[in-house]
Amino acid sequence: MISAPTLGVTIWRCANCHAGYFPEPLLCPRCHGGAFEIDRVLEAVVEEVSVIRHMISQENWQPRRIANVRTADGLHMTVGLRDESGPGATIALFEEGTAPFGKAKR
Ligand SMILES: [Zn+2]
């Protein structure tokens, strides 16, 4: 089943101190709270881009770009890049299935 892209990426926010996390932690490293609320982030700034050129046992692998990004919250995550956005660019985040992706905002 192919699901349509969903705007934004799910993050988990500590119900106690409201720190944001991705992926969901077992306990909040900041206050050790164990309850999280789901939130969404819609955009992030690209910090670093890498290209995966080969993947073991994948014959028809196309080079893929992945980016380390930082949200306005200071949350770091790795997303698949769908365009040529480079470091410093603000990208819109979206999800396909459960995987996070980003592309230049328009
Ligand atoms: Zn907390």
PDB file of N, CA and C and ligand atoms in Angstrom:
ATOM      1  N   MET A   1       0.845  -1.195   0.000  1.00  0.00           N
ATOM      2  CA  MET A   1       0.000   0.000   0.000  1.00  0.00           C
ATOM      3  C   MET A   1       0.874   1.236   0.000  1.00  0.00           C
ATOM      4  N   ILE A   2       0.589   2.157  -0.875  1.00  0.00           N
ATOM      5  CA  ILE A   2       1.334   3.418  -0.901  1.00  0.00           C
ATOM      6  C   ILE A   2       0.458   4.504  -0.290  1.00  0.00           C
ATOM      7  N   SER A   3       0.958   5.096   0.784  1.00  0.00           N
ATOM      8  CA  SER A   3       0.167   6.143   1.420  1.00  0.00           C
ATOM      9  C   SER A   3       0.609   7.502   0.926  1.00  0.00           C
ATOM     10  N   ALA A   4      -0.305   8.416   0.853  1.00  0.00           N
ATOM     11  CA  ALA A   4      -0.001   9.774   0.403  1.00  0.00           C
ATOM     12  C   ALA A   4       0.882  10.454   1.436  1.00  0.00           C
ATOM     13  N   PRO A   5       1.769  11.354   0.974  1.00  0.00           N
ATOM     14  CA  PRO A   5       2.617  12.065   1.925  1.00  0.00           C
ATOM     15  C   PRO A   5       1.770  12.849   2.930  1.00  0.00           C
ATOM     16  N   THR A   6       2.200  12.842   4.170  1.00  0.00           N
ATOM     17  CA  THR A   6       1.540  13.598   5.221  1.00  0.00           C
ATOM     18  C   THR A   6       2.416  14.794   5.565  1.00  0.00           C
ATOM     19  N   LEU A   7       1.804  15.928   5.691  1.00  0.00           N
ATOM     20  CA  LEU A   7       2.552  17.140   5.993  1.00  0.00           C
ATOM     21  C   LEU A   7       3.147  17.069   7.393  1.00  0.00           C
ATOM     22  N   GLY A   8       4.425  17.409   7.497  1.00  0.00           N
ATOM     23  CA  GLY A   8       5.068  17.454   8.799  1.00  0.00           C
ATOM     24  C   GLY A   8       5.553  16.082   9.230  1.00  0.00           C
ATOM     25  N   VAL A   9       6.351  16.063  10.282  1.00  0.00           N
ATOM     26  CA  VAL A   9       6.910  14.832  10.820  1.00  0.00           C
ATOM     27  C   VAL A   9       6.519  14.750  12.287  1.00  0.00           C
ATOM     28  N   THR A  10       6.146  13.544  12.714  1.00  0.00           N
ATOM     29  CA  THR A  10       5.738  13.345  14.108  1.00  0.00           C
ATOM     30  C   THR A  10       6.942  13.428  15.042  1.00  0.00           C
ATOM     31  N   ILE A  11       6.796  14.185  16.101  1.00  0.00           N
ATOM     32  CA  ILE A  11       7.785  14.150  17.176  1.00  0.00           C
ATOM     33  C   ILE A  11       7.047  13.889  18.474  1.00  0.00           C
ATOM     34  N   TRP A  12       7.798  13.592  19.506  1.00  0.00           N
ATOM     35  CA  TRP A  12       7.205  13.326  20.817  1.00  0.00           C
ATOM     36  C   TRP A  12       7.651  14.415  21.769  1.00  0.00           C
ATOM     37  N   ARG A  13       6.674  14.960  22.469  1.00  0.00           N
ATOM     38  CA  ARG A  13       6.959  16.050  23.378  1.00  0.00           C
ATOM     39  C   ARG A  13       6.659  15.577  24.808  1.00  0.00           C
ATOM     40  N   CYS A  14       7.619  15.784  25.711  1.00  0.00           N
ATOM     41  CA  CYS A  14       7.449  15.370  27.104  1.00  0.00           C
ATOM     42  C   CYS A  14       6.235  16.086  27.688  1.00  0.00           C
ATOM     43  N   ALA A  15       5.325  15.316  28.286  1.00  0.00           N
ATOM     44  CA  ALA A  15       4.104  15.903  28.848  1.00  0.00           C
ATOM     45  C   ALA A  15       4.429  16.766  30.061  1.00  0.00           C
ATOM     46  N   ASN A  16       5.585  16.536  30.649  1.00  0.00           N
ATOM     47  CA  ASN A  16       5.962  17.268  31.854  1.00  0.00           C
ATOM     48  C   ASN A  16       6.751  18.548  31.535  1.00  0.00           C
ATOM     49  N   CYS A  17       7.875  18.424  30.781  1.00  0.00           N
ATOM     50  CA  CYS A  17       8.732  19.606  30.561  1.00  0.00           C
ATOM     51  C   CYS A  17       8.650  20.122  29.128  1.00  0.00           C
ATOM     52  N   HIS A  18       7.902  19.420  28.268  1.00  0.00           N
ATOM     53  CA  HIS A  18       7.655  19.847  26.894  1.00  0.00           C
ATOM     54  C   HIS A  18       8.871  19.843  25.977  1.00  0.00           C
ATOM     55  N   ALA A  19       9.936  19.167  26.386  1.00  0.00           N
ATOM     56  CA  ALA A  19      11.065  19.001  25.472  1.00  0.00           C
ATOM     57  C   ALA A  19      10.636  18.083  24.326  1.00  0.00           C
ATOM     58  N   GLY A  20      11.122  18.363  23.119  1.00  0.00           N
ATOM     59  CA  GLY A  20      10.735  17.565  21.966  1.00  0.00           C
ATOM     60  C   GLY A  20      11.763  16.490  21.651  1.00  0.00           C
ATOM     61  N   TYR A  21      11.305  15.320  21.174  1.00  0.00           N
ATOM     62  CA  TYR A  21      12.212  14.217  20.850  1.00  0.00           C
ATOM     63  C   TYR A  21      11.797  13.524  19.566  1.00  0.00           C
ATOM     64  N   PHE A  22      12.792  12.970  18.897  1.00  0.00           N
ATOM     65  CA  PHE A  22      12.564  12.114  17.737  1.00  0.00           C
ATOM     66  C   PHE A  22      13.743  11.170  17.642  1.00  0.00           C
ATOM     67  N   PRO A  23      13.533   9.854  17.620  1.00  0.00           N
ATOM     68  CA  PRO A  23      12.242   9.186  17.841  1.00  0.00           C
ATOM     69  C   PRO A  23      11.816   9.240  19.304  1.00  0.00           C
ATOM     70  N   GLU A  24      10.717   8.561  19.616  1.00  0.00           N
ATOM     71  CA  GLU A  24      10.189   8.592  20.980  1.00  0.00           C
ATOM     72  C   GLU A  24      11.166   7.923  21.950  1.00  0.00           C
ATOM     73  N   PRO A  25      11.569   8.620  23.003  1.00  0.00           N
ATOM     74  CA  PRO A  25      12.456   8.011  24.009  1.00  0.00           C
ATOM     75  C   PRO A  25      11.641   7.225  25.039  1.00  0.00           C
ATOM     76  N   LEU A  26      12.298   6.353  25.760  1.00  0.00           N
ATOM     77  CA  LEU A  26      11.602   5.627  26.826  1.00  0.00           C
ATOM     78  C   LEU A  26      11.275   6.561  27.972  1.00  0.00           C
ATOM     79  N   LEU A  27      12.265   7.384  28.307  1.00  0.00           N
ATOM     80  CA  LEU A  27      12.088   8.355  29.377  1.00  0.00           C
ATOM     81  C   LEU A  27      12.654   9.677  28.888  1.00  0.00           C
ATOM     82  N   CYS A  28      12.102  10.767  29.352  1.00  0.00           N
ATOM     83  CA  CYS A  28      12.629  12.075  28.992  1.00  0.00           C
ATOM     84  C   CYS A  28      14.021  12.237  29.629  1.00  0.00           C
ATOM     85  N   PRO A  29      15.073  12.431  28.803  1.00  0.00           N
ATOM     86  CA  PRO A  29      16.415  12.578  29.378  1.00  0.00           C
ATOM     87  C   PRO A  29      16.541  13.829  30.260  1.00  0.00           C
ATOM     88  N   ARG A  30      15.624  14.770  30.074  1.00  0.00           N
ATOM     89  CA  ARG A  30      15.729  16.016  30.815  1.00  0.00           C
ATOM     90  C   ARG A  30      15.104  15.921  32.208  1.00  0.00           C
ATOM     91  N   CYS A  31      13.855  15.399  32.276  1.00  0.00           N
ATOM     92  CA  CYS A  31      13.178  15.381  33.580  1.00  0.00           C
ATOM     93  C   CYS A  31      12.804  13.960  34.011  1.00  0.00           C
ATOM     94  N   HIS A  32      13.154  12.954  33.184  1.00  0.00           N
ATOM     95  CA  HIS A  32      12.862  11.553  33.463  1.00  0.00           C
ATOM     96  C   HIS A  32      11.371  11.237  33.496  1.00  0.00           C
ATOM     97  N   GLY A  33      10.568  12.096  32.905  1.00  0.00           N
ATOM     98  CA  GLY A  33       9.150  11.811  32.761  1.00  0.00           C
ATOM     99  C   GLY A  33       8.948  10.698  31.735  1.00  0.00           C
ATOM    100  N   GLY A  34       7.882   9.954  31.875  1.00  0.00           N
ATOM    101  CA  GLY A  34       7.651   8.842  30.963  1.00  0.00           C
ATOM    102  C   GLY A  34       6.426   9.018  30.081  1.00  0.00           C
ATOM    103  N   ALA A  35       5.813  10.198  30.107  1.00  0.00           N
ATOM    104  CA  ALA A  35       4.612  10.434  29.307  1.00  0.00           C
ATOM    105  C   ALA A  35       4.927  11.430  28.194  1.00  0.00           C
ATOM    106  N   PHE A  36       4.488  11.089  26.974  1.00  0.00           N
ATOM    107  CA  PHE A  36       4.789  11.944  25.824  1.00  0.00           C
ATOM    108  C   PHE A  36       3.536  12.253  25.043  1.00  0.00           C
ATOM    109  N   GLU A  37       3.506  13.435  24.484  1.00  0.00           N
ATOM    110  CA  GLU A  37       2.407  13.831  23.619  1.00  0.00           C
ATOM    111  C   GLU A  37       2.936  13.957  22.205  1.00  0.00           C
ATOM    112  N   ILE A  38       2.114  13.564  21.255  1.00  0.00           N
ATOM    113  CA  ILE A  38       2.536  13.652  19.861  1.00  0.00           C
ATOM    114  C   ILE A  38       2.372  15.083  19.359  1.00  0.00           C
ATOM    115  N   ASP A  39       3.402  15.534  18.668  1.00  0.00           N
ATOM    116  CA  ASP A  39       3.373  16.873  18.091  1.00  0.00           C
ATOM    117  C   ASP A  39       3.881  16.733  16.655  1.00  0.00           C
ATOM    118  N   ARG A  40       3.798  17.803  15.880  1.00  0.00           N
ATOM    119  CA  ARG A  40       4.325  17.729  14.523  1.00  0.00           C
ATOM    120  C   ARG A  40       5.235  18.911  14.269  1.00  0.00           C
ATOM    121  N   VAL A  41       6.313  18.665  13.536  1.00  0.00           N
ATOM    122  CA  VAL A  41       7.142  19.772  13.079  1.00  0.00           C
ATOM    123  C   VAL A  41       7.008  19.858  11.571  1.00  0.00           C
ATOM    124  N   LEU A  42       6.875  21.065  11.083  1.00  0.00           N
ATOM    125  CA  LEU A  42       6.597  21.262   9.657  1.00  0.00           C
ATOM    126  C   LEU A  42       7.827  21.640   8.853  1.00  0.00           C
ATOM    127  N   GLU A  43       8.844  22.173   9.524  1.00  0.00           N
ATOM    128  CA  GLU A  43      10.028  22.554   8.759  1.00  0.00           C
ATOM    129  C   GLU A  43      11.267  22.444   9.618  1.00  0.00           C
ATOM    130  N   ALA A  44      12.420  22.434   8.945  1.00  0.00           N
ATOM    131  CA  ALA A  44      13.696  22.309   9.636  1.00  0.00           C
ATOM    132  C   ALA A  44      14.776  22.896   8.745  1.00  0.00           C
ATOM    133  N   VAL A  45      15.937  23.156   9.342  1.00  0.00           N
ATOM    134  CA  VAL A  45      17.073  23.693   8.595  1.00  0.00           C
ATOM    135  C   VAL A  45      18.090  22.573   8.381  1.00  0.00           C
ATOM    136  N   VAL A  46      18.560  22.455   7.143  1.00  0.00           N
ATOM    137  CA  VAL A  46      19.541  21.424   6.797  1.00  0.00           C
ATOM    138  C   VAL A  46      20.897  21.786   7.397  1.00  0.00           C
ATOM    139  N   GLU A  47      21.507  20.839   8.099  1.00  0.00           N
ATOM    140  CA  GLU A  47      22.841  21.076   8.647  1.00  0.00           C
ATOM    141  C   GLU A  47      23.907  20.360   7.841  1.00  0.00           C
ATOM    142  N   GLU A  48      23.584  19.178   7.355  1.00  0.00           N
ATOM    143  CA  GLU A  48      24.591  18.389   6.662  1.00  0.00           C
ATOM    144  C   GLU A  48      23.876  17.448   5.707  1.00  0.00           C
ATOM    145  N   VAL A  49      24.469  17.249   4.536  1.00  0.00           N
ATOM    146  CA  VAL A  49      23.864  16.349   3.553  1.00  0.00           C
ATOM    147  C   VAL A  49      24.845  15.235   3.244  1.00  0.00           C
ATOM    148  N   SER A  50      24.388  14.010   3.191  1.00  0.00           N
ATOM    149  CA  SER A  50      25.236  12.923   2.712  1.00  0.00           C
ATOM    150  C   SER A  50      24.513  12.177   1.613  1.00  0.00           C
ATOM    151  N   VAL A  51      25.296  11.548   0.754  1.00  0.00           N
ATOM    152  CA  VAL A  51      24.730  10.774  -0.345  1.00  0.00           C
ATOM    153  C   VAL A  51      25.080   9.314  -0.131  1.00  0.00           C
ATOM    154  N   ILE A  52      24.047   8.468  -0.168  1.00  0.00           N
ATOM    155  CA  ILE A  52      24.271   7.026  -0.070  1.00  0.00           C
ATOM    156  C   ILE A  52      24.310   6.494  -1.492  1.00  0.00           C
ATOM    157  N   ARG A  53      25.510   6.112  -1.933  1.00  0.00           N
ATOM    158  CA  ARG A  53      25.676   5.720  -3.334  1.00  0.00           C
ATOM    159  C   ARG A  53      25.497   4.235  -3.548  1.00  0.00           C
ATOM    160  N   HIS A  54      25.723   3.456  -2.522  1.00  0.00           N
ATOM    161  CA  HIS A  54      25.625   2.006  -2.673  1.00  0.00           C
ATOM    162  C   HIS A  54      24.939   1.435  -1.452  1.00  0.00           C
ATOM    163  N   MET A  55      24.247   0.371  -1.669  1.00  0.00           N
ATOM    164  CA  MET A  55      23.651  -0.326  -0.538  1.00  0.00           C
ATOM    165  C   MET A  55      23.882  -1.803  -0.786  1.00  0.00           C
ATOM    166  N   ILE A  56      24.482  -2.477   0.181  1.00  0.00           N
ATOM    167  CA  ILE A  56      24.791  -3.897   0.020  1.00  0.00           C
ATOM    168  C   ILE A  56      23.513  -4.675  -0.296  1.00  0.00           C
ATOM    169  N   SER A  57      23.608  -5.544  -1.285  1.00  0.00           N
ATOM    170  CA  SER A  57      22.527  -6.432  -1.707  1.00  0.00           C
ATOM    171  C   SER A  57      21.369  -5.725  -2.395  1.00  0.00           C
ATOM    172  N   GLN A  58      21.545  -4.456  -2.740  1.00  0.00           N
ATOM    173  CA  GLN A  58      20.517  -3.754  -3.506  1.00  0.00           C
ATOM    174  C   GLN A  58      21.078  -3.499  -4.909  1.00  0.00           C
ATOM    175  N   GLU A  59      20.557  -4.198  -5.912  1.00  0.00           N
ATOM    176  CA  GLU A  59      21.144  -4.080  -7.243  1.00  0.00           C
ATOM    177  C   GLU A  59      20.707  -2.834  -7.986  1.00  0.00           C
ATOM    178  N   ASN A  60      19.498  -2.422  -7.774  1.00  0.00           N
ATOM    179  CA  ASN A  60      18.998  -1.265  -8.526  1.00  0.00           C
ATOM    180  C   ASN A  60      18.972   0.003  -7.683  1.00  0.00           C
ATOM    181  N   TRP A  61      19.951   0.108  -6.837  1.00  0.00           N
ATOM    182  CA  TRP A  61      20.008   1.233  -5.914  1.00  0.00           C
ATOM    183  C   TRP A  61      20.298   2.532  -6.664  1.00  0.00           C
ATOM    184  N   GLN A  62      19.488   3.525  -6.434  1.00  0.00           N
ATOM    185  CA  GLN A  62      19.751   4.871  -6.948  1.00  0.00           C
ATOM    186  C   GLN A  62      20.371   5.682  -5.811  1.00  0.00           C
ATOM    187  N   PRO A  63      21.366   6.536  -6.139  1.00  0.00           N
ATOM    188  CA  PRO A  63      21.937   7.350  -5.061  1.00  0.00           C
ATOM    189  C   PRO A  63      20.845   8.132  -4.334  1.00  0.00           C
ATOM    190  N   ARG A  64      20.913   8.153  -3.032  1.00  0.00           N
ATOM    191  CA  ARG A  64      19.916   8.883  -2.246  1.00  0.00           C
ATOM    192  C   ARG A  64      20.614   9.900  -1.380  1.00  0.00           C
ATOM    193  N   ARG A  65      19.953  11.015  -1.219  1.00  0.00           N
ATOM    194  CA  ARG A  65      20.492  12.064  -0.356  1.00  0.00           C
ATOM    195  C   ARG A  65      19.765  12.012   0.982  1.00  0.00           C
ATOM    196  N   ILE A  66      20.541  12.048   2.037  1.00  0.00           N
ATOM    197  CA  ILE A  66      19.934  12.170   3.361  1.00  0.00           C
ATOM    198  C   ILE A  66      20.514  13.394   4.036  1.00  0.00           C
ATOM    199  N   ALA A  67      19.714  14.012   4.881  1.00  0.00           N
ATOM    200  CA  ALA A  67      20.128  15.259   5.513  1.00  0.00           C
ATOM    201  C   ALA A  67      19.960  15.161   7.017  1.00  0.00           C
ATOM    202  N   ASN A  68      20.954  15.692   7.718  1.00  0.00           N
ATOM    203  CA  ASN A  68      20.781  15.934   9.147  1.00  0.00           C
ATOM    204  C   ASN A  68      20.182  17.327   9.265  1.00  0.00           C
ATOM    205  N   VAL A  69      19.050  17.412   9.929  1.00  0.00           N
ATOM    206  CA  VAL A  69      18.356  18.700  10.015  1.00  0.00           C
ATOM    207  C   VAL A  69      18.105  19.066  11.473  1.00  0.00           C
ATOM    208  N   ARG A  70      17.859  20.345  11.687  1.00  0.00           N
ATOM    209  CA  ARG A  70      17.574  20.846  13.023  1.00  0.00           C
ATOM    210  C   ARG A  70      16.271  21.630  12.971  1.00  0.00           C
ATOM    211  N   THR A  71      15.366  21.332  13.890  1.00  0.00           N
ATOM    212  CA  THR A  71      14.091  22.038  13.936  1.00  0.00           C
ATOM    213  C   THR A  71      14.241  23.313  14.764  1.00  0.00           C
ATOM    214  N   ALA A  72      13.219  24.149  14.760  1.00  0.00           N
ATOM    215  CA  ALA A  72      13.234  25.384  15.540  1.00  0.00           C
ATOM    216  C   ALA A  72      13.400  25.089  17.031  1.00  0.00           C
ATOM    217  N   ASP A  73      12.997  23.886  17.434  1.00  0.00           N
ATOM    218  CA  ASP A  73      13.136  23.419  18.820  1.00  0.00           C
ATOM    219  C   ASP A  73      14.557  23.039  19.191  1.00  0.00           C
ATOM    220  N   GLY A  74      15.423  22.910  18.172  1.00  0.00           N
ATOM    221  CA  GLY A  74      16.769  22.425  18.410  1.00  0.00           C
ATOM    222  C   GLY A  74      16.844  20.910  18.352  1.00  0.00           C
ATOM    223  N   LEU A  75      15.791  20.294  17.835  1.00  0.00           N
ATOM    224  CA  LEU A  75      15.713  18.839  17.707  1.00  0.00           C
ATOM    225  C   LEU A  75      16.446  18.424  16.431  1.00  0.00           C
ATOM    226  N   HIS A  76      17.279  17.386  16.542  1.00  0.00           N
ATOM    227  CA  HIS A  76      17.992  16.896  15.366  1.00  0.00           C
ATOM    228  C   HIS A  76      17.343  15.629  14.850  1.00  0.00           C
ATOM    229  N   MET A  77      17.242  15.513  13.535  1.00  0.00           N
ATOM    230  CA  MET A  77      16.763  14.264  12.961  1.00  0.00           C
ATOM    231  C   MET A  77      17.352  14.082  11.575  1.00  0.00           C
ATOM    232  N   THR A  78      17.309  12.852  11.111  1.00  0.00           N
ATOM    233  CA  THR A  78      17.808  12.529   9.782  1.00  0.00           C
ATOM    234  C   THR A  78      16.617  12.247   8.881  1.00  0.00           C
ATOM    235  N   VAL A  79      16.581  12.929   7.737  1.00  0.00           N
ATOM    236  CA  VAL A  79      15.454  12.745   6.819  1.00  0.00           C
ATOM    237  C   VAL A  79      15.991  12.463   5.419  1.00  0.00           C
ATOM    238  N   GLY A  80      15.188  11.849   4.604  1.00  0.00           N
ATOM    239  CA  GLY A  80      15.523  11.684   3.202  1.00  0.00           C
ATOM    240  C   GLY A  80      15.287  13.008   2.490  1.00  0.00           C
ATOM    241  N   LEU A  81      16.204  13.385   1.607  1.00  0.00           N
ATOM    242  CA  LEU A  81      16.049  14.656   0.891  1.00  0.00           C
ATOM    243  C   LEU A  81      15.504  14.367  -0.491  1.00  0.00           C
ATOM    244  N   ARG A  82      14.506  15.113  -0.898  1.00  0.00           N
ATOM    245  CA  ARG A  82      13.882  14.870  -2.187  1.00  0.00           C
ATOM    246  C   ARG A  82      14.286  15.888  -3.240  1.00  0.00           C
ATOM    247  N   ASP A  83      15.235  16.760  -2.931  1.00  0.00           N
ATOM    248  CA  ASP A  83      15.696  17.700  -3.947  1.00  0.00           C
ATOM    249  C   ASP A  83      17.142  18.066  -3.646  1.00  0.00           C
ATOM    250  N   GLU A  84      17.601  19.156  -4.210  1.00  0.00           N
ATOM    251  CA  GLU A  84      19.014  19.510  -4.091  1.00  0.00           C
ATOM    252  C   GLU A  84      19.274  20.501  -2.963  1.00  0.00           C
ATOM    253  N   SER A  85      18.386  20.591  -1.990  1.00  0.00           N
ATOM    254  CA  SER A  85      18.589  21.503  -0.869  1.00  0.00           C
ATOM    255  C   SER A  85      19.926  21.209  -0.200  1.00  0.00           C
ATOM    256  N   GLY A  86      20.650  22.273   0.176  1.00  0.00           N
ATOM    257  CA  GLY A  86      21.952  22.097   0.808  1.00  0.00           C
ATOM    258  C   GLY A  86      21.957  22.668   2.207  1.00  0.00           C
ATOM    259  N   PRO A  87      23.127  22.605   2.878  1.00  0.00           N
ATOM    260  CA  PRO A  87      23.227  23.114   4.242  1.00  0.00           C
ATOM    261  C   PRO A  87      22.766  24.567   4.339  1.00  0.00           C
ATOM    262  N   GLY A  88      21.987  24.868   5.366  1.00  0.00           N
ATOM    263  CA  GLY A  88      21.484  26.222   5.568  1.00  0.00           C
ATOM    264  C   GLY A  88      20.094  26.426   5.002  1.00  0.00           C
ATOM    265  N   ALA A  89      19.656  25.528   4.125  1.00  0.00           N
ATOM    266  CA  ALA A  89      18.327  25.668   3.519  1.00  0.00           C
ATOM    267  C   ALA A  89      17.240  25.258   4.513  1.00  0.00           C
ATOM    268  N   THR A  90      16.132  25.964   4.493  1.00  0.00           N
ATOM    269  CA  THR A  90      14.969  25.561   5.275  1.00  0.00           C
ATOM    270  C   THR A  90      14.109  24.663   4.404  1.00  0.00           C
ATOM    271  N   ILE A  91      13.814  23.475   4.911  1.00  0.00           N
ATOM    272  CA  ILE A  91      13.028  22.532   4.118  1.00  0.00           C
ATOM    273  C   ILE A  91      11.711  22.226   4.813  1.00  0.00           C
ATOM    274  N   ALA A  92      10.722  21.897   4.012  1.00  0.00           N
ATOM    275  CA  ALA A  92       9.435  21.446   4.539  1.00  0.00           C
ATOM    276  C   ALA A  92       9.543  19.954   4.805  1.00  0.00           C
ATOM    277  N   LEU A  93       9.039  19.519   5.952  1.00  0.00           N
ATOM    278  CA  LEU A  93       9.104  18.106   6.317  1.00  0.00           C
ATOM    279  C   LEU A  93       7.791  17.416   5.987  1.00  0.00           C
ATOM    280  N   PHE A  94       7.890  16.155   5.596  1.00  0.00           N
ATOM    281  CA  PHE A  94       6.677  15.372   5.379  1.00  0.00           C
ATOM    282  C   PHE A  94       7.006  13.912   5.629  1.00  0.00           C
ATOM    283  N   GLU A  95       5.980  13.094   5.717  1.00  0.00           N
ATOM    284  CA  GLU A  95       6.165  11.671   5.968  1.00  0.00           C
ATOM    285  C   GLU A  95       5.546  10.855   4.849  1.00  0.00           C
ATOM    286  N   GLU A  96       6.246   9.803   4.483  1.00  0.00           N
ATOM    287  CA  GLU A  96       5.659   8.804   3.595  1.00  0.00           C
ATOM    288  C   GLU A  96       5.699   7.502   4.356  1.00  0.00           C
ATOM    289  N   GLY A  97       4.534   6.952   4.656  1.00  0.00           N
ATOM    290  CA  GLY A  97       4.517   5.839   5.588  1.00  0.00           C
ATOM    291  C   GLY A  97       4.975   6.383   6.928  1.00  0.00           C
ATOM    292  N   THR A  98       6.035   5.793   7.499  1.00  0.00           N
ATOM    293  CA  THR A  98       6.543   6.329   8.762  1.00  0.00           C
ATOM    294  C   THR A  98       7.904   6.985   8.566  1.00  0.00           C
ATOM    295  N   ALA A  99       8.372   7.058   7.314  1.00  0.00           N
ATOM    296  CA  ALA A  99       9.706   7.608   7.079  1.00  0.00           C
ATOM    297  C   ALA A  99       9.647   9.121   6.867  1.00  0.00           C
ATOM    298  N   PRO A 100      10.550   9.855   7.523  1.00  0.00           N
ATOM    299  CA  PRO A 100      10.570  11.308   7.356  1.00  0.00           C
ATOM    300  C   PRO A 100      11.378  11.743   6.127  1.00  0.00           C
ATOM    301  N   PHE A 101      10.825  12.728   5.401  1.00  0.00           N
ATOM    302  CA  PHE A 101      11.495  13.291   4.238  1.00  0.00           C
ATOM    303  C   PHE A 101      11.422  14.806   4.299  1.00  0.00           C
ATOM    304  N   GLY A 102      12.228  15.447   3.455  1.00  0.00           N
ATOM    305  CA  GLY A 102      12.164  16.900   3.373  1.00  0.00           C
ATOM    306  C   GLY A 102      12.467  17.358   1.975  1.00  0.00           C
ATOM    307  N   LYS A 103      11.939  18.529   1.642  1.00  0.00           N
ATOM    308  CA  LYS A 103      12.258  19.161   0.371  1.00  0.00           C
ATOM    309  C   LYS A 103      12.103  20.660   0.532  1.00  0.00           C
ATOM    310  N   ALA A 104      12.711  21.416  -0.392  1.00  0.00           N
ATOM    311  CA  ALA A 104      12.701  22.872  -0.275  1.00  0.00           C
ATOM    312  C   ALA A 104      11.283  23.393  -0.132  1.00  0.00           C
ATOM    313  N   LYS A 105      11.121  24.407   0.710  1.00  0.00           N
ATOM    314  CA  LYS A 105       9.802  25.032   0.851  1.00  0.00           C
ATOM    315  C   LYS A 105       9.505  25.843  -0.405  1.00  0.00           C
ATOM    316  N   ARG A 106       8.250  25.852  -0.797  1.00  0.00           N
ATOM    317  CA  ARG A 106       7.889  26.731  -1.913  1.00  0.00           C
ATOM    318  C   ARG A 106       6.681  27.561  -1.536  1.00  0.00           C
TER     319      ARG A 106
HETATM  320 ZN    ZN B   1      10.678  16.025  30.296  1.00  0.00          ZN
END
